[in-house]
CSV table of C-alpha atoms in Angstrom, one decimal:
chain,number,residue,atom,x,y,z
A,19,MET,CA,-26.5,16.0,30.1
A,20,ALA,CA,-24.7,19.0,33.1
A,21,ASP,CA,-25.0,18.7,36.3
A,22,LYS,CA,-28.2,21.2,37.5
A,23,ASN,CA,-25.8,21.4,40.9
A,24,TYR,CA,-23.4,24.5,39.7
A,25,SER,CA,-22.5,25.6,43.4
A,26,ALA,CA,-18.8,27.8,44.5
A,27,GLU,CA,-17.8,24.3,44.9
A,28,ASP,CA,-17.5,23.9,41.2
A,29,ILE,CA,-14.8,27.1,41.0
A,30,ARG,CA,-11.3,27.1,40.4
A,31,VAL,CA,-9.3,29.5,40.8
A,32,LEU,CA,-5.6,28.6,40.0
A,33,SER,CA,-1.8,30.0,41.0
A,34,ASP,CA,-0.4,32.1,37.6
A,35,ARG,CA,2.5,28.8,37.4
A,36,GLU,CA,-0.4,25.8,37.5
A,37,HIS,CA,-2.5,28.3,35.4
A,38,VAL,CA,0.4,27.6,32.6
A,39,ARG,CA,1.5,24.5,32.9
A,40,LEU,CA,-2.6,23.3,32.3
A,41,ARG,CA,-3.2,26.0,30.0
A,42,THR,CA,0.1,25.9,27.7
A,43,ALA,CA,-0.8,26.9,24.7
A,44,ILE,CA,-3.2,30.2,26.0
A,45,TYR,CA,1.1,31.5,26.6
A,46,LEU,CA,2.7,29.8,23.8
A,47,GLY,CA,0.9,28.3,21.2
A,48,SER,CA,0.2,24.5,20.3
A,49,THR,CA,1.1,22.0,22.5
A,50,GLU,CA,0.0,20.2,19.8
A,51,THR,CA,3.0,18.1,17.3
A,52,SER,CA,2.3,19.8,13.4
A,53,THR,CA,4.3,19.9,10.2
A,54,TYR,CA,6.1,23.4,8.4
A,55,GLU,CA,7.4,24.7,6.2
A,56,ILE,CA,10.3,26.1,7.5
A,57,PRO,CA,13.4,28.1,5.6
A,58,ILE,CA,16.4,26.3,6.3
A,59,PHE,CA,19.9,28.7,5.6
A,60,GLY,CA,22.9,27.0,4.8
A,61,LYS,CA,26.2,27.9,4.0
A,62,ASP,CA,25.4,28.1,0.6
A,63,ASP,CA,21.6,28.4,-0.5
A,64,ILE,CA,18.7,28.4,0.8
A,65,LYS,CA,16.3,25.3,1.5
A,66,ILE,CA,12.6,25.1,2.5
A,67,LYS,CA,12.9,22.4,4.8
A,68,GLN,CA,9.2,20.6,6.4
A,69,LYS,CA,10.0,20.5,10.1
A,70,GLU,CA,7.9,18.9,12.9
A,71,PHE,CA,7.7,20.5,16.4
A,72,VAL,CA,5.6,21.2,19.0
A,73,PRO,CA,5.2,25.1,18.5
A,74,ALA,CA,5.1,26.6,22.4
A,75,LEU,CA,8.5,24.7,23.0
A,76,PHE,CA,9.9,26.5,19.9
A,77,LYS,CA,8.3,30.0,21.3
A,78,ALA,CA,9.5,29.4,24.7
A,79,PHE,CA,13.0,28.9,23.5
A,80,ASN,CA,12.5,31.8,21.4
A,81,GLU,CA,11.5,33.9,24.5
A,82,ILE,CA,14.4,33.3,26.7
A,83,ALA,CA,16.8,34.8,23.3
A,84,ASP,CA,14.8,37.2,22.4
A,85,ASN,CA,15.6,38.2,25.6
A,86,ALA,CA,18.8,38.7,25.3
A,87,ILE,CA,18.1,41.0,21.7
A,88,ASP,CA,16.1,43.1,23.7
A,89,GLU,CA,18.7,44.0,26.0
A,90,LEU,CA,20.8,44.4,23.2
A,91,THR,CA,19.2,46.5,21.6
A,92,GLN,CA,19.1,49.0,23.7
A,93,LEU,CA,22.8,49.2,24.9
A,94,LYS,CA,25.1,51.3,22.4
A,95,LYS,CA,27.7,49.3,22.4
A,96,LYS,CA,30.0,47.8,20.2
A,97,ASP,CA,30.6,44.2,21.3
A,98,LYS,CA,27.7,42.5,21.7
A,99,LYS,CA,27.9,39.6,21.6
A,100,VAL,CA,24.9,36.5,22.5
A,101,SER,CA,25.8,32.6,22.8
A,102,VAL,CA,23.5,29.7,21.9
A,103,ILE,CA,23.6,26.2,23.1
A,104,HIS,CA,22.1,23.4,23.0
A,105,ASP,CA,23.0,20.4,24.9
A,106,VAL,CA,21.2,17.7,22.8
A,107,ILE,CA,22.1,14.9,25.1
A,108,ASN,CA,20.4,16.2,27.7
A,109,ASN,CA,17.6,18.0,25.6
A,110,LYS,CA,19.5,21.3,28.2
A,111,TYR,CA,19.5,25.0,26.3
A,112,LYS,CA,21.6,28.1,27.5
A,113,VAL,CA,21.5,31.1,26.9
A,114,CYS,CA,23.9,34.3,27.2
A,115,ASP,CA,24.0,37.6,26.6
A,116,ASN,CA,27.0,40.6,27.7
A,117,GLY,CA,24.2,43.3,28.3
A,118,ARG,CA,24.0,45.2,31.7
A,119,GLY,CA,22.7,42.2,33.2
A,120,VAL,CA,19.8,42.0,35.2
A,121,PRO,CA,19.7,44.1,38.2
A,122,ILE,CA,20.0,41.1,41.2
A,123,ASP,CA,19.3,44.1,45.1
A,124,LEU,CA,16.0,43.7,45.6
A,125,HIS,CA,12.8,44.6,44.0
A,126,PRO,CA,10.8,47.1,46.0
A,127,GLN,CA,7.3,46.2,45.8
A,128,THR,CA,8.3,42.3,45.6
A,129,LYS,CA,10.6,42.0,48.5
A,130,ARG,CA,12.9,39.3,46.8
A,131,TYR,CA,15.7,39.9,45.1
A,132,THR,CA,14.8,41.2,41.8
A,133,PRO,CA,16.1,38.6,39.2
A,134,GLU,CA,13.7,35.6,41.6
A,135,THR,CA,10.9,38.6,40.7
A,136,VAL,CA,11.6,38.7,36.8
A,137,PHE,CA,11.4,34.9,36.0
A,138,THR,CA,8.9,33.5,38.7
A,139,GLU,CA,6.2,36.3,38.4
A,140,LEU,CA,3.8,36.5,35.5
A,141,ARG,CA,3.4,40.2,34.5
A,142,SER,CA,6.5,41.3,35.4
A,143,GLY,CA,9.2,43.5,32.8
A,144,ARG,CA,11.1,46.7,31.9
A,145,ASN,CA,9.0,47.1,28.4
A,146,PHE,CA,5.6,47.8,29.5
A,147,ASP,CA,6.1,51.5,28.3
A,148,ASP,CA,4.7,52.3,24.3
A,149,ASP,CA,8.5,53.7,23.6
A,150,ALA,CA,10.0,50.2,24.5
A,151,LYS,CA,7.9,49.4,21.7
A,152,ASP,CA,9.5,51.9,19.3
A,153,SER,CA,12.5,50.9,20.1
A,154,GLY,CA,12.1,47.3,18.1
A,155,VAL,CA,11.6,45.7,21.8
A,156,ILE,CA,10.4,42.0,21.5
A,157,GLY,CA,9.1,40.8,24.8
A,158,THR,CA,6.8,43.5,26.0
A,159,ASN,CA,4.3,41.2,27.5
A,160,GLY,CA,6.4,40.4,30.3
A,161,VAL,CA,5.0,36.3,30.6
A,162,GLY,CA,7.8,34.9,28.3
A,163,SER,CA,10.6,34.4,30.7
A,164,SER,CA,8.5,33.3,33.5
A,165,CYS,CA,6.1,30.8,31.1
A,166,VAL,CA,9.2,29.0,30.4
A,167,ALA,CA,10.4,28.8,34.0
A,168,MET,CA,7.6,27.3,34.9
A,169,LEU,CA,7.3,24.6,32.1
A,170,SER,CA,11.2,23.5,33.0
A,171,GLU,CA,12.3,20.9,35.5
A,172,ASP,CA,15.0,23.3,36.0
A,173,PHE,CA,15.8,26.8,35.5
A,174,ASN,CA,19.1,28.3,36.7
A,175,VAL,CA,19.8,32.3,36.5
A,176,SER,CA,23.3,33.7,35.9
A,177,ILE,CA,24.3,36.9,36.5
A,178,LYS,CA,27.4,39.2,36.2
A,179,ARG,CA,26.9,42.9,37.7
A,180,ASP,CA,28.1,45.2,39.5
A,181,GLY,CA,31.0,43.7,41.2
A,182,LYS,CA,28.9,40.8,41.4
A,183,PHE,CA,28.6,37.1,40.3
A,184,TYR,CA,23.9,36.2,41.2
A,185,GLU,CA,22.9,31.9,40.4
A,186,GLN,CA,19.9,30.8,41.2
A,187,MET,CA,18.2,27.9,40.7
A,188,TYR,CA,14.2,27.3,40.7
A,189,HIS,CA,12.7,23.2,39.8
A,190,ASP,CA,9.4,21.9,39.4
A,191,GLY,CA,8.1,24.9,37.3
A,192,THR,CA,9.5,27.1,39.9
A,193,ASN,CA,7.3,25.0,42.6
A,194,LYS,CA,11.2,24.5,44.6
A,195,ILE,CA,13.3,27.9,44.4
A,196,ASN,CA,16.5,28.0,45.7
A,197,ASP,CA,18.0,31.2,47.8
A,198,PRO,CA,20.3,32.5,45.7
A,199,SER,CA,23.8,32.8,45.6
A,200,ILE,CA,25.4,35.6,45.7
A,201,ASN,CA,29.6,36.4,45.7
A,202,THR,CA,31.9,39.1,44.4
A,203,TYR,CA,33.0,38.7,40.9
A,204,LYS,CA,36.1,40.7,40.0
A,205,GLY,CA,35.9,40.8,36.1
A,206,LYS,CA,35.0,42.9,33.8
A,207,ASP,CA,32.8,41.7,31.5
A,208,THR,CA,28.3,41.8,32.8
A,209,GLY,CA,25.6,39.6,31.4
A,210,THR,CA,23.6,37.4,31.8
A,211,CYS,CA,22.8,33.8,31.1
A,212,ILE,CA,19.8,31.2,31.1
A,213,GLU,CA,20.3,28.0,30.9
A,214,PHE,CA,17.0,25.5,31.3
A,215,LYS,CA,15.1,22.1,30.2
A,216,TYR,CA,11.2,21.2,29.7
A,217,ASP,CA,9.9,19.6,32.9
A,218,THR,CA,9.0,16.1,30.7
A,219,SER,CA,6.4,15.5,33.0
A,220,LEU,CA,3.8,17.5,31.2
A,221,PRO,CA,0.9,15.4,29.6
A,222,GLN,CA,0.3,18.5,27.5
A,223,PHE,CA,3.3,17.4,25.8
A,224,GLU,CA,4.5,14.2,23.4
A,225,SER,CA,7.7,14.8,23.7
A,226,THR,CA,10.3,17.9,24.9
A,227,ARG,CA,12.7,17.3,22.1
A,228,VAL,CA,13.5,20.2,19.4
A,229,ASP,CA,14.6,19.5,16.3
A,230,PRO,CA,18.7,21.0,16.8
A,231,GLU,CA,18.3,22.1,12.7
A,232,LEU,CA,15.5,24.3,14.1
A,233,ILE,CA,17.4,26.0,17.2
A,234,GLY,CA,20.7,25.9,14.2
A,235,ASN,CA,18.7,27.8,12.1
A,236,ARG,CA,17.0,29.9,14.7
A,237,ALA,CA,20.9,30.9,16.1
A,238,VAL,CA,21.7,32.5,12.1
A,239,GLU,CA,18.0,34.9,11.7
A,240,ILE,CA,19.3,36.0,14.8
A,241,ALA,CA,22.5,37.2,13.5
A,242,LEU,CA,21.0,38.3,10.3
A,243,ASN,CA,18.3,40.4,11.7
A,244,ASN,CA,21.2,41.8,14.4
A,245,PRO,CA,23.5,43.3,12.4
A,246,GLU,CA,25.5,44.5,15.6
A,247,ILE,CA,25.1,41.4,17.6
A,248,LEU,CA,28.0,38.4,17.5
A,249,LEU,CA,26.2,35.1,17.8
A,250,SER,CA,28.2,32.0,18.6
A,251,TYR,CA,25.9,28.9,18.7
A,252,VAL,CA,27.0,24.8,20.0
A,253,ARG,CA,25.4,22.1,19.9
A,254,LYS,CA,25.9,19.2,21.6
A,255,GLN,CA,25.6,15.8,20.3
A,256,LEU,CA,26.6,12.0,19.8
A,257,ASP,CA,28.0,11.4,16.6
A,258,GLU,CA,27.5,8.1,14.0
A,259,ASP,CA,29.4,6.1,16.7
A,260,GLY,CA,28.0,7.4,20.4
A,261,ASP,CA,30.5,9.3,21.2
A,262,GLU,CA,29.4,13.0,22.0
A,263,GLU,CA,30.6,16.0,20.1
A,264,GLN,CA,30.6,19.0,20.2
A,265,ILE,CA,29.6,22.0,16.6
A,266,SER,CA,29.9,25.3,17.1
A,267,GLU,CA,29.6,28.3,14.9
A,268,ASP,CA,29.8,32.1,15.0
A,269,TYR,CA,28.2,33.7,13.6
A,270,HIS,CA,27.9,37.9,12.6
A,271,PHE,CA,26.5,39.4,9.7
A,272,LYS,CA,27.7,43.0,9.8
A,273,GLY,CA,25.5,43.3,5.8
A,274,GLY,CA,22.6,41.8,7.7
A,275,MET,CA,20.4,39.3,5.7
A,276,GLY,CA,22.3,41.4,2.2
A,277,GLU,CA,26.0,40.0,3.3
A,278,TYR,CA,24.4,36.8,3.1
A,279,VAL,CA,22.6,36.3,0.4
A,280,LYS,CA,26.0,38.6,-1.5
């Protein structure tokens, strides 16, 4: 029976960070381990496999990957590149693109550096206009990457832009935010890299591991659906003898799905 002594003290007000960490499923989907039939794109054929994983964790990885795709989708350049590095040994993920790089100046509203605003504030983003949807942009809600940061033990941002190299680290689900390091960069390449590791202390996840084959398969899917993008995929793992090995693949389907099928 419910307590009849219901008062204002019973009403809790959570911060964005607390709400994401407590009610993850609202933002990223189920936090329960589930089994799905997934098409796996091999070199010679497509196989349907049963895969067991936590949808919210896989969705979180895709939020970061989708940001890279969105950036390159909006650019007119010939050498579009995305790299995905899955460190299975340390359970880390890294996604890089060679786009323009997230702006690194101070944000006029928050008075903090723009990357910190983008990756630690919900409802912050550039794709809220309706024309963003028309251009094929995936992320239009402004919550994806910041949700991932709030669920990560470590979340590192590095950006090359405007002749500068910006690097900033967030820890404990953005509870601790390091001051950014901003140095002169003389190279010509630009872009954004995000590296993160899920917070293993979160009780809603039995495990924060995502099947490596799912991540590798997602890399192939990105290349198949974005013919203009060269996708570099690296997986770091232990071999049968317990030694560290690295598997590298480049995917570039100029003809899209049709080229793969042929």
